Coordinates of C-alpha atoms and ligand atoms in Angstrom, one line a residue:
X12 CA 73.7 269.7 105.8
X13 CA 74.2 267.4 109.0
X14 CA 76.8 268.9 111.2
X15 CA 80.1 266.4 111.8
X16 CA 78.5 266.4 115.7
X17 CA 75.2 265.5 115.0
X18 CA 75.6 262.2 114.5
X19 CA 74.3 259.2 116.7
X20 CA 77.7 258.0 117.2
X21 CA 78.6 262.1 118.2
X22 CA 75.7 262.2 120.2
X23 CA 76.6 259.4 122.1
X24 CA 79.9 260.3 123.0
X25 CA 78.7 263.8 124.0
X26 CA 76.9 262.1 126.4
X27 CA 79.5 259.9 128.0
X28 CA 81.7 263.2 128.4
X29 CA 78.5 264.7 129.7
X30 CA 78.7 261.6 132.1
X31 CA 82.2 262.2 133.2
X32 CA 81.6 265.8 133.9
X33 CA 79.4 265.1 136.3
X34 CA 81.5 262.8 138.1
X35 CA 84.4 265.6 138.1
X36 CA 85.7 266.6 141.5
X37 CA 85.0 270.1 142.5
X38 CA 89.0 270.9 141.4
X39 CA 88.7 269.6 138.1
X40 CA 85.7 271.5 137.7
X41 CA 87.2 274.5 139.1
X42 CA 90.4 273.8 136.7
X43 CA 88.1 273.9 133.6
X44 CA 86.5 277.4 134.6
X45 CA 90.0 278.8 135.2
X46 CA 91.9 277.9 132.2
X47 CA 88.9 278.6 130.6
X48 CA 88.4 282.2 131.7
X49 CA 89.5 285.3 130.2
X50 CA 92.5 286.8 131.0
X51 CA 93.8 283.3 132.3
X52 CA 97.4 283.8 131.1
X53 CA 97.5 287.2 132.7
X54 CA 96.9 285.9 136.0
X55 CA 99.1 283.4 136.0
X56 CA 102.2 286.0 135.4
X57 CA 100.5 287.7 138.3
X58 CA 100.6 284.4 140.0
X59 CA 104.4 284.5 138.9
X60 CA 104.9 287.7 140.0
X61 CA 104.4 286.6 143.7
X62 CA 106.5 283.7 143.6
X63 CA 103.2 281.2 144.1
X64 CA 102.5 282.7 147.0
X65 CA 99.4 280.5 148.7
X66 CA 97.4 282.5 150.2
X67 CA 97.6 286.5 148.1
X68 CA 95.6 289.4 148.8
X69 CA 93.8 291.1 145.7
X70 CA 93.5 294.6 145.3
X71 CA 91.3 297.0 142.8
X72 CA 92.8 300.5 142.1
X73 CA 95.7 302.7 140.4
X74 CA 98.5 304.5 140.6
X75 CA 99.0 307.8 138.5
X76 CA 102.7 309.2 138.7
X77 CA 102.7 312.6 137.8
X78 CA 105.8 315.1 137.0
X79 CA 105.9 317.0 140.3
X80 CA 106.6 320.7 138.6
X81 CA 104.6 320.5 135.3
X82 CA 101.6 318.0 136.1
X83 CA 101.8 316.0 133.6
X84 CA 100.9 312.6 133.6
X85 CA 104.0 310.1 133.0
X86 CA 102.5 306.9 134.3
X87 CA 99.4 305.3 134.9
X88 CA 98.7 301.8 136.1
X89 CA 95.5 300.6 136.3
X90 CA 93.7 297.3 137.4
X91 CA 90.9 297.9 135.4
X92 CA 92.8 296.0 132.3
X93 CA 93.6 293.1 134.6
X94 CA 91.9 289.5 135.2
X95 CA 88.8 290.1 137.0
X96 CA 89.8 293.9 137.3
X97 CA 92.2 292.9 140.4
X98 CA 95.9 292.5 141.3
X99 CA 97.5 290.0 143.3
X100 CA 100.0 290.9 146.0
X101 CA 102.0 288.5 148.1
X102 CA 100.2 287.4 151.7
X103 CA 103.7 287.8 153.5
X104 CA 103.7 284.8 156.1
X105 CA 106.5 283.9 157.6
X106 CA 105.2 280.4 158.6
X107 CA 106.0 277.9 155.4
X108 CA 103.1 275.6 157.1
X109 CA 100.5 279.0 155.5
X110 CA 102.9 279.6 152.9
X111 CA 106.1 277.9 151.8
X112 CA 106.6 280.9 148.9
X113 CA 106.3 284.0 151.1
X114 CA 108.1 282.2 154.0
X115 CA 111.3 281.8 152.0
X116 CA 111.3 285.1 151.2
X117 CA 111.2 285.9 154.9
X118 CA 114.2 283.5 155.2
X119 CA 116.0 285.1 152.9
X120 CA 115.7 288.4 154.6
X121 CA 117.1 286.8 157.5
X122 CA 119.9 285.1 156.0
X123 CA 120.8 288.8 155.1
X124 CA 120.1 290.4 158.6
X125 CA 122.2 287.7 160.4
X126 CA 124.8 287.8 157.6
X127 CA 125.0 291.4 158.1
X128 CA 125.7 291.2 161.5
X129 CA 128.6 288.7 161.0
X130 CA 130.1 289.4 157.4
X131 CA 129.1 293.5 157.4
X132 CA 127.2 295.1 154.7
X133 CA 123.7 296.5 154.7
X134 CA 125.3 299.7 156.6
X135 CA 127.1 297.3 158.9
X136 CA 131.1 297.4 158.5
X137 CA 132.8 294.8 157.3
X138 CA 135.4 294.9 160.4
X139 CA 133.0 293.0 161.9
X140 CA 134.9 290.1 161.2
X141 CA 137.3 290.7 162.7
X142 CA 135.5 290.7 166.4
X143 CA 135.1 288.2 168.6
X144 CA 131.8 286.3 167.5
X145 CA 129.9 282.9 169.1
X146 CA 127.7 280.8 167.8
X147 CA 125.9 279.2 170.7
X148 CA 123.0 276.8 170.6
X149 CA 120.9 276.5 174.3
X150 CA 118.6 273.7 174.5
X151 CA 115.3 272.7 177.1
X152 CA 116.4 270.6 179.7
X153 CA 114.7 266.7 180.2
X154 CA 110.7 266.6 181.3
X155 CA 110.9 262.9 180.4
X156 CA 112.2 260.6 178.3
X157 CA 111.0 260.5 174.9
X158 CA 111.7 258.0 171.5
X159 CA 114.6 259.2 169.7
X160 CA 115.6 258.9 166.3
X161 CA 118.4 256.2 166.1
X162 CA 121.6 256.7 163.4
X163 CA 122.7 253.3 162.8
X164 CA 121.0 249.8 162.9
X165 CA 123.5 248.9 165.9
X166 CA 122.0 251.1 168.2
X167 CA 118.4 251.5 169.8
X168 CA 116.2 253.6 171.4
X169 CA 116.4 253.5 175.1
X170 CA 118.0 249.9 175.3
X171 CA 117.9 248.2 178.5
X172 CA 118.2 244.7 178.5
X173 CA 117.2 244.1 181.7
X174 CA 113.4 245.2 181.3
X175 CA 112.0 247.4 184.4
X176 CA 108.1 249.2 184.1
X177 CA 107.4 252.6 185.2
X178 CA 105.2 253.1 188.1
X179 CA 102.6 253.4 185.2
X180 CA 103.4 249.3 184.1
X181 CA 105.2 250.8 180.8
X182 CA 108.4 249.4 179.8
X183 CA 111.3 251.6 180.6
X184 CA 113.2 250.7 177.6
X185 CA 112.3 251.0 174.1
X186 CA 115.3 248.7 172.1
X187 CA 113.7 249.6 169.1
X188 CA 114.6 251.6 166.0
X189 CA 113.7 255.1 164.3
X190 CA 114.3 256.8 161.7
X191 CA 113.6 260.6 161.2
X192 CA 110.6 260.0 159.9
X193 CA 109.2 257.6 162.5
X194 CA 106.6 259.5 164.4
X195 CA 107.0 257.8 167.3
X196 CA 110.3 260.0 167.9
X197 CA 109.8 262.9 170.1
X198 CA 107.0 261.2 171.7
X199 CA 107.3 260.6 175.4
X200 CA 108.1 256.5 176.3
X201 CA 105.1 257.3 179.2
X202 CA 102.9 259.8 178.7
X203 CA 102.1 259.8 182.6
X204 CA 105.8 260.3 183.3
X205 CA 106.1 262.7 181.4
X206 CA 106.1 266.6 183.4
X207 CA 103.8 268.6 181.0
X208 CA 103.5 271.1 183.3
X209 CA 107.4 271.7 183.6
X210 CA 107.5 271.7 180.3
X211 CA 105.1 274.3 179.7
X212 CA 106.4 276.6 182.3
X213 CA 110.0 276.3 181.0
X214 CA 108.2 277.7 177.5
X215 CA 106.6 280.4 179.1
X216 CA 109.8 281.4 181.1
X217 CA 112.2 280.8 178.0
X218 CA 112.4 284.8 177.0
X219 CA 113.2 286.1 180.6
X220 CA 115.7 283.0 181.1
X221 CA 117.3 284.4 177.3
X222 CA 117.2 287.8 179.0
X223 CA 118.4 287.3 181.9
X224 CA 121.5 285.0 180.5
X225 CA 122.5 288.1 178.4
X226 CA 122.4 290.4 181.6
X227 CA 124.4 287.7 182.9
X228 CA 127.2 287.9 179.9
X229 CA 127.6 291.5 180.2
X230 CA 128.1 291.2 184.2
X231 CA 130.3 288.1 183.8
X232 CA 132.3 289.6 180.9
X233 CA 133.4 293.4 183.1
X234 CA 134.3 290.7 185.8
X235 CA 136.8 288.7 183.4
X236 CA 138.1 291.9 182.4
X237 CA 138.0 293.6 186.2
X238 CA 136.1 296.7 185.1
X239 CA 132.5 297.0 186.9
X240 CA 129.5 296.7 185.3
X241 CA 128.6 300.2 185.3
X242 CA 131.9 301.1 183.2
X243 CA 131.8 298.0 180.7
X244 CA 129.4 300.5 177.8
X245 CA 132.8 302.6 178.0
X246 CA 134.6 299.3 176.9
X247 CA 132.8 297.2 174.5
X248 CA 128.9 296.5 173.3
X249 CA 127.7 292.9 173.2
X250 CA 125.1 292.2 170.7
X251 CA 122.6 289.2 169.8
X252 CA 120.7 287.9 167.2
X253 CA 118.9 284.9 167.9
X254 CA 115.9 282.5 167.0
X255 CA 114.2 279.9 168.3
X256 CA 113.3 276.2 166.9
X257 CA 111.0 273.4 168.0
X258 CA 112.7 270.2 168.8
X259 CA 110.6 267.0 167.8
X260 CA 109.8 266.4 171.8
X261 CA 107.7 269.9 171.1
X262 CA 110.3 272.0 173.3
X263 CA 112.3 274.7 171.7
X264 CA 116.2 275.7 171.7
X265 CA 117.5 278.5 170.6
X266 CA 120.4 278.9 168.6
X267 CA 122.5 282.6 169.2
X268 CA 125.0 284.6 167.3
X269 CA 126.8 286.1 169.9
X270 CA 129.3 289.5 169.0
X271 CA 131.5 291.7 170.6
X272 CA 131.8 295.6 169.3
X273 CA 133.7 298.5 171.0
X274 CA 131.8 301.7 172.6
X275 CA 130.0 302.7 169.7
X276 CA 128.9 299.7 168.3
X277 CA 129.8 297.7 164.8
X278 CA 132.3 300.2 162.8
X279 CA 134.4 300.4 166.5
X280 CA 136.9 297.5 167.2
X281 CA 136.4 295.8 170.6
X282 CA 139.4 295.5 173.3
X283 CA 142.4 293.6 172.1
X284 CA 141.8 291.6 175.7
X285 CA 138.6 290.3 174.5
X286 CA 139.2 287.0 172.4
X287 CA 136.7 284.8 171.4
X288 CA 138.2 282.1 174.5
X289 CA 137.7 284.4 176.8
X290 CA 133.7 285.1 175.5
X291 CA 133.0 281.8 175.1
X292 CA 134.0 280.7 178.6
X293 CA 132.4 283.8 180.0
X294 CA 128.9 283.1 177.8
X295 CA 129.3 279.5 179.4
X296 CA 129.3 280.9 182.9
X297 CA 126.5 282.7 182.3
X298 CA 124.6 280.0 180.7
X299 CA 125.3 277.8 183.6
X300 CA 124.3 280.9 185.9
X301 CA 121.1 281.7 184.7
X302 CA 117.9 281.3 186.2
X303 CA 114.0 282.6 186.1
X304 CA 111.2 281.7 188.3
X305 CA 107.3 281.2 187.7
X306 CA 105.2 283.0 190.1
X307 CA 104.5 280.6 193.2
X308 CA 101.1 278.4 192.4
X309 CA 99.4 275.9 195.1
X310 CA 100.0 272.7 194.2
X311 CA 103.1 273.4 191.6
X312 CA 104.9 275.7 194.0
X313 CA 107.7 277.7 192.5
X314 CA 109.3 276.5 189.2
X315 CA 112.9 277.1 188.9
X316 CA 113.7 277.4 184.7
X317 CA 117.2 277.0 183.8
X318 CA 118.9 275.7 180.3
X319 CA 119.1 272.3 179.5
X320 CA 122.8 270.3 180.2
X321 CA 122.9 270.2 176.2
X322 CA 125.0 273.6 175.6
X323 CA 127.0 274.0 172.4
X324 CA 129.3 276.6 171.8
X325 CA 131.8 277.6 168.8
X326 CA 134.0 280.1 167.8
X327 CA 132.7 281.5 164.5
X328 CA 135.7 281.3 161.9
X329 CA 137.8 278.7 164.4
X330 CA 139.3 276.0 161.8
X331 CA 137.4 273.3 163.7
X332 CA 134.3 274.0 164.1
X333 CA 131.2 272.3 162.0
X334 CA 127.6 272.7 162.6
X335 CA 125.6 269.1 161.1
X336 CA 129.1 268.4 159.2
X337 CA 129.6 272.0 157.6
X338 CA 132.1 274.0 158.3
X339 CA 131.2 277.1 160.7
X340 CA 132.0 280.0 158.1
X341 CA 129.9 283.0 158.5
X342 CA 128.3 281.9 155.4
X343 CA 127.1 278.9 157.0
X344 CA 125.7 280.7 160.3
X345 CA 123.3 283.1 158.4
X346 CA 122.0 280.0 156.6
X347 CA 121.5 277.8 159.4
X348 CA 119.7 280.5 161.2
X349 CA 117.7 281.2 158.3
X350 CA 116.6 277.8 158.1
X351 CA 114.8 278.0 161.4
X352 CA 112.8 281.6 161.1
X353 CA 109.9 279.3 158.3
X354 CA 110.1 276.8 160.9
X355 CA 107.6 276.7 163.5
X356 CA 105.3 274.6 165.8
X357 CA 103.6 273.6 162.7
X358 CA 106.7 271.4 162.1
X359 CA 105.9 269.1 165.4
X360 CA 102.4 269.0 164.7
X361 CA 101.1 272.2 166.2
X362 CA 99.2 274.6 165.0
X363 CA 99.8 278.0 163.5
X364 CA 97.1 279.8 165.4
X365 CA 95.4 280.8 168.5
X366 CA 93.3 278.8 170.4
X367 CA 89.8 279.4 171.3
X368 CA 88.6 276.8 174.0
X369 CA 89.6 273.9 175.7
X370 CA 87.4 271.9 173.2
X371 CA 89.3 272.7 170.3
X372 CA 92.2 271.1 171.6
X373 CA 90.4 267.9 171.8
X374 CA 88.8 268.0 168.4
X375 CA 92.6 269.1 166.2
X376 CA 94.7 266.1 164.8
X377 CA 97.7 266.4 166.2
X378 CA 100.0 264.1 168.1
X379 CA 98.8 262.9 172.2
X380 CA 101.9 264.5 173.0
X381 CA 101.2 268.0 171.5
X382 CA 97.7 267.4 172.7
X383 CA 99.0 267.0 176.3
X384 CA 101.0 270.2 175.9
X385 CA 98.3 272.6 174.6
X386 CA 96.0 270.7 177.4
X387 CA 98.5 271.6 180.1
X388 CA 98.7 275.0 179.0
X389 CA 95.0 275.7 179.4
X390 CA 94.7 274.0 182.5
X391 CA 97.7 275.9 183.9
X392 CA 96.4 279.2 182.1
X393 CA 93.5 279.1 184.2
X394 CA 95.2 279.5 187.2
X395 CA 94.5 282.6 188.6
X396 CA 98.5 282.6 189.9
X397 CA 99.8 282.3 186.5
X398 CA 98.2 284.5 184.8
X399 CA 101.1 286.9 183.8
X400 CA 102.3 283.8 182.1
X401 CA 99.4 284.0 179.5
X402 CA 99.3 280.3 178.7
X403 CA 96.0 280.2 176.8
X404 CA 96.6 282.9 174.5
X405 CA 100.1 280.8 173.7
X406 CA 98.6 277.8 173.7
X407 CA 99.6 276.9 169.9
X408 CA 103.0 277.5 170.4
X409 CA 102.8 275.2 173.4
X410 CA 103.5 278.1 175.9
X411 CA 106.1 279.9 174.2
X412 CA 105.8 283.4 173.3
X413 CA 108.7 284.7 172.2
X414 CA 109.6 285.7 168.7
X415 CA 111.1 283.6 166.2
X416 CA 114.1 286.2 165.8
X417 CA 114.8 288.9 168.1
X418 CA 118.3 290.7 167.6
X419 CA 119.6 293.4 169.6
X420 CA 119.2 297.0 167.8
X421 CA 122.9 297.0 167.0
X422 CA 123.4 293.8 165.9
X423 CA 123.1 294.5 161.9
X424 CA 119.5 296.1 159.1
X425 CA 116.0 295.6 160.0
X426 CA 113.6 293.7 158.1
X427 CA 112.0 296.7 157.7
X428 CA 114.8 297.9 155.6
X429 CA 115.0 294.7 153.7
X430 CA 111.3 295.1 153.0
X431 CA 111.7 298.7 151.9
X432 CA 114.6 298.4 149.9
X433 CA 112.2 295.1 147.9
X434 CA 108.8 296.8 148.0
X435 CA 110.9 299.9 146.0
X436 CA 112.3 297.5 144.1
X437 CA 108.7 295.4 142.8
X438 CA 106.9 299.3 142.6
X439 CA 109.4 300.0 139.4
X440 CA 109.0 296.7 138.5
X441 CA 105.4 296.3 138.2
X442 CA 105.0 299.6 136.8
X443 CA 107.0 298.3 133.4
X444 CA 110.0 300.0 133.4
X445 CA 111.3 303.5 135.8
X446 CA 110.8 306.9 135.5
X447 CA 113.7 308.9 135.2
X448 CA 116.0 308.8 138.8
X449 CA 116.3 313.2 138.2
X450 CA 112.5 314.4 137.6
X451 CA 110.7 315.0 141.0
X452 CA 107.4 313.1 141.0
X453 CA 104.0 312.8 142.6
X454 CA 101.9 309.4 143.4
X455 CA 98.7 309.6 143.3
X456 CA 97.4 306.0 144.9
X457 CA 93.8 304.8 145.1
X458 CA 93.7 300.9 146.8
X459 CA 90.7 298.7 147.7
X460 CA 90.6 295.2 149.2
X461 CA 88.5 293.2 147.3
X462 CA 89.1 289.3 148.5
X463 CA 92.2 286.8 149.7
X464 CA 92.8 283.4 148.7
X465 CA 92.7 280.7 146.2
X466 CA 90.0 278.5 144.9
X467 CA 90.9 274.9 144.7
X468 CA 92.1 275.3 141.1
X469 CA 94.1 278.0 141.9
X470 CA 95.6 277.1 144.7
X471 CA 96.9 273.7 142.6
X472 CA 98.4 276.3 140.1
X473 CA 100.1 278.1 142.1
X474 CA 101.7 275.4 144.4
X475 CA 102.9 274.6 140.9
X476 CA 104.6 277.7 140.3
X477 CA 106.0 277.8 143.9
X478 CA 107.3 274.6 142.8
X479 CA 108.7 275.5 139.3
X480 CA 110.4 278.4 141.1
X481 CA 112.2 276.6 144.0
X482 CA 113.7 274.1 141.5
X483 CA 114.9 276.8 138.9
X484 CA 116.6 278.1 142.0
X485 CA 118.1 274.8 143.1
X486 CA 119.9 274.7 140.3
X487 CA 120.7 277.9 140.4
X488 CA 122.1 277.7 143.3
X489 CA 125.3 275.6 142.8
X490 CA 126.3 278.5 140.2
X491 CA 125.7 281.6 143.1
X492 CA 128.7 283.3 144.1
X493 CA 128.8 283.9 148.1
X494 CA 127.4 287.7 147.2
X495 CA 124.6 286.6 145.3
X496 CA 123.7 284.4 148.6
X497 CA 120.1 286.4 148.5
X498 CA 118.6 284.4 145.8
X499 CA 119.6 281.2 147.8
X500 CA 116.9 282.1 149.7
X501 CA 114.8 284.8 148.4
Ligands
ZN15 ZN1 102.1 284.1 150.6
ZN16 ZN1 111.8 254.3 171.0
ZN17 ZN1 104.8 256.0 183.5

């Protein structure tokens, strides 16, 4: 008997597909190994299990939970029945340019820190609320004038009727139009105009300008209320939470939530005499105030780093007050901060990681602009006077070497409790089901690495999930109440 596929006409066709496989790209070949492979389905719930993540670790081992008095087994879990005999865990980045997944997940637990601080809960009191509390956005100041993204039709970038060049022969004016989009915006109208190296400097001098502001609202705020300094912790506690954001011209701004506490922090009320007018005027003072200086330099001499003229700051809770056309609830603070901590220089066109040499700046693909700035920052890092400024080890982040958030230590939870409270959380959860909260137990853990990453196949299937995931909770999200503000996020 003939089989149905041993035909000419079969044969033929078997060769054409034959033909076409060879002609796959190295994805769809990778797609057909997947799907194909055993245990297929099993790692795509693993690939569930960690939210898409785009770059997870895999581990080989097992966990044996034991009754602590008798010795008894009560739970083993194994990788040894999973795909591959591995599990996938979640690579963690906070950047969304590495991975979008893991990054909101970092945002969320932001959202909650920052919330905390201004709303209570997570061990914070909710009398919080009830104390004076800023929100208070600094910005760089002007290195040179850059395209900017125009609103309406009617109005231009730069206009000037009139013409005039630069000392360079550029046009002055622009009179053209952009939208967000337009990469022209952020860029610098003359590149040779532009100060780089100011630029870079004011990065590198950001955190001590931050610090020294916050010195300065403590100082300015015993003088409002004619107590000295020394006395003030007797009084009241100010604490900060605050994180920093790239602007499209490559220079950061920070946005603040500034609080006021009594003596001994959140769960104490501050002075009656301390209103949120009287904070905000004195956080204004200080801003104005501040200053740093980088170390003198031949041929750059002292740079003196202050905040740009661009200061913005509300009342949180004051009737009028909007940031981007929403109203400034607490609600809407945590958010907007949140926002920010997946952002990073990634989103001007900068890179996520260090730099090795002066060549690998010329050889990325990022913007002349960006490429000026890391440039500068080498040049200048090799200056034997700026050294404490570090400027090729920060490089990538254009000079700036803060942290995304920093918070004082009173301000509201840790991400390390957020993480803990989570990673307790998944443990029950990937075991398939808890062991009894009242019977004393021992873990008995045994972990390897055994390799990171996707192949191309995988990596399509998961940004699939991330996908899927981020638009079940889009529509979720109309439905949350405020408490359930964690799965906005998460
Ligand atoms: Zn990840
Ligand atoms: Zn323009
Ligand atoms: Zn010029």
């Amino acid at each position: 008997m003939t089989s149905p596929w041993d035909t000419p006409r079969a044969r033929r066709s078997a060769l054409e597909i034959a033909g076409r496989l060879r002609t796959l790209s190295e994805t769809e070949r990778d797609m057909i190994r997947l799907v194909g492979a055993p245990g297929f389905r099993r790692w795509l719930d693993q690939i569930h299990n960690i939210g898409g993540c785009a770059d997870p670790i895999y581990l080989a081992g097992r966990t044996i939970t034991r009754d602590a008095v008798t010795g008894a087994v009560m739970r083993v879990y194994t990788t040894a029945n999973e795909p591959g005999g591995v599990l996938a865990l979640r690579c963690g980045n906070r950047r969304d340019t590495r991975c979008a997944p893991c990054s909101r997940i970092h945002a969320g637990d932001t959202f909650h820190l920052v919330r905390a601080g201004l709303l209570g809960g997570k061990e914070v009191p909710s009398t919080v609320t009830g104390h004076p509390r800023l929100f208070v956005t600094l910005t760089a100041p002007g290195f040179g004038a850059v395209h900017r993204v125009t609103d309406s039709r009617d109005r231009k970038c730069r206009p000037r009727r009139d013409g005039g060049e630069c000392p360079h022969g550029r046009p002055i004016g622009c009179n053209q139009v952009h939208s967000e989009a337009d990469p022209r915006v952020g860029q610098p109208i003359c590149g040779r105009c532009y100060d780089y190296a100011a630029h870079v400097l004011w990065h590198a001098k950001t955190g001590a300008l931050w610090n020294r502001t916050t010195i300065l609202i403590r100082r300015h705020l015993a003088a409002a209320m004619g107590i000295t300094q020394r006395t003030l912790n007797s009084h009241l506690r100010v604490s900060f939470a605050k994180v920093a954001e790239y602007q499209k011209r490559g220079a950061i701004h920070l946005h603040a939530v500034v609080r006021v506490d009594g003596p001994s922090g959140p769960e104490d009320a501050p002075p009656s005499e301390v209103t949120a007018e009287i904070l905000e005027t004195v956080v204004r003072s200080a801003v104005e105030a501040a200053e740093a200086r980088t170390p003198y330099a031949p041929g750059l001499g002292e740079h003196i780093i202050r905040w740009g003229a661009e200061i913005d700051v509300h009342a949180i809770h004051s009737v009028h007050s909007e940031i981007d056309g929403v109203p400034m609830t607490d609600e809407a603070v945590a958010a907007y901060i949140a926002k920010y901590v997946s952002k990073s220089v990634g989103e001007v066109g900068g890179i996520d990681r260090r730099i090795a040499s002066a060549g690998e700046i010329d050889r990325l693909r990022i913007s002349p602009h960006v490429r000026a700035l890391m440039g500068t920052c080498w040049r200048l890092g090799g200056v034997v006077e700026l050294a404490p400024l570090r400027l090729r080890l920060w490089a990538h982040a254009l000079g700036y070497r803060g942290h995304v958030l920093t918070k004082s230590r009173r301000y509201s939870t840790t991400y390390e409790q957020l993480r803990a409270v989570r990673a307790e959380y998944r443990k029950t959860k990937a075991a398939g089901g808890s062991v009894p909260a009242d019977v004393p137990t021992e873990i008995e853990s045994a972990w390897r690495y055994v390799r990171s990453g996707h192949t191309p196949a995988e990596a399509e299937i998961a940004a699939g999930v991330s996908q899927d995931l981020s638009r079940s909770r889009d529509i979720g999200r109309s439905e949350l109440s405020n408490e359930e503000g964690r799965r906005v996020y998460g």
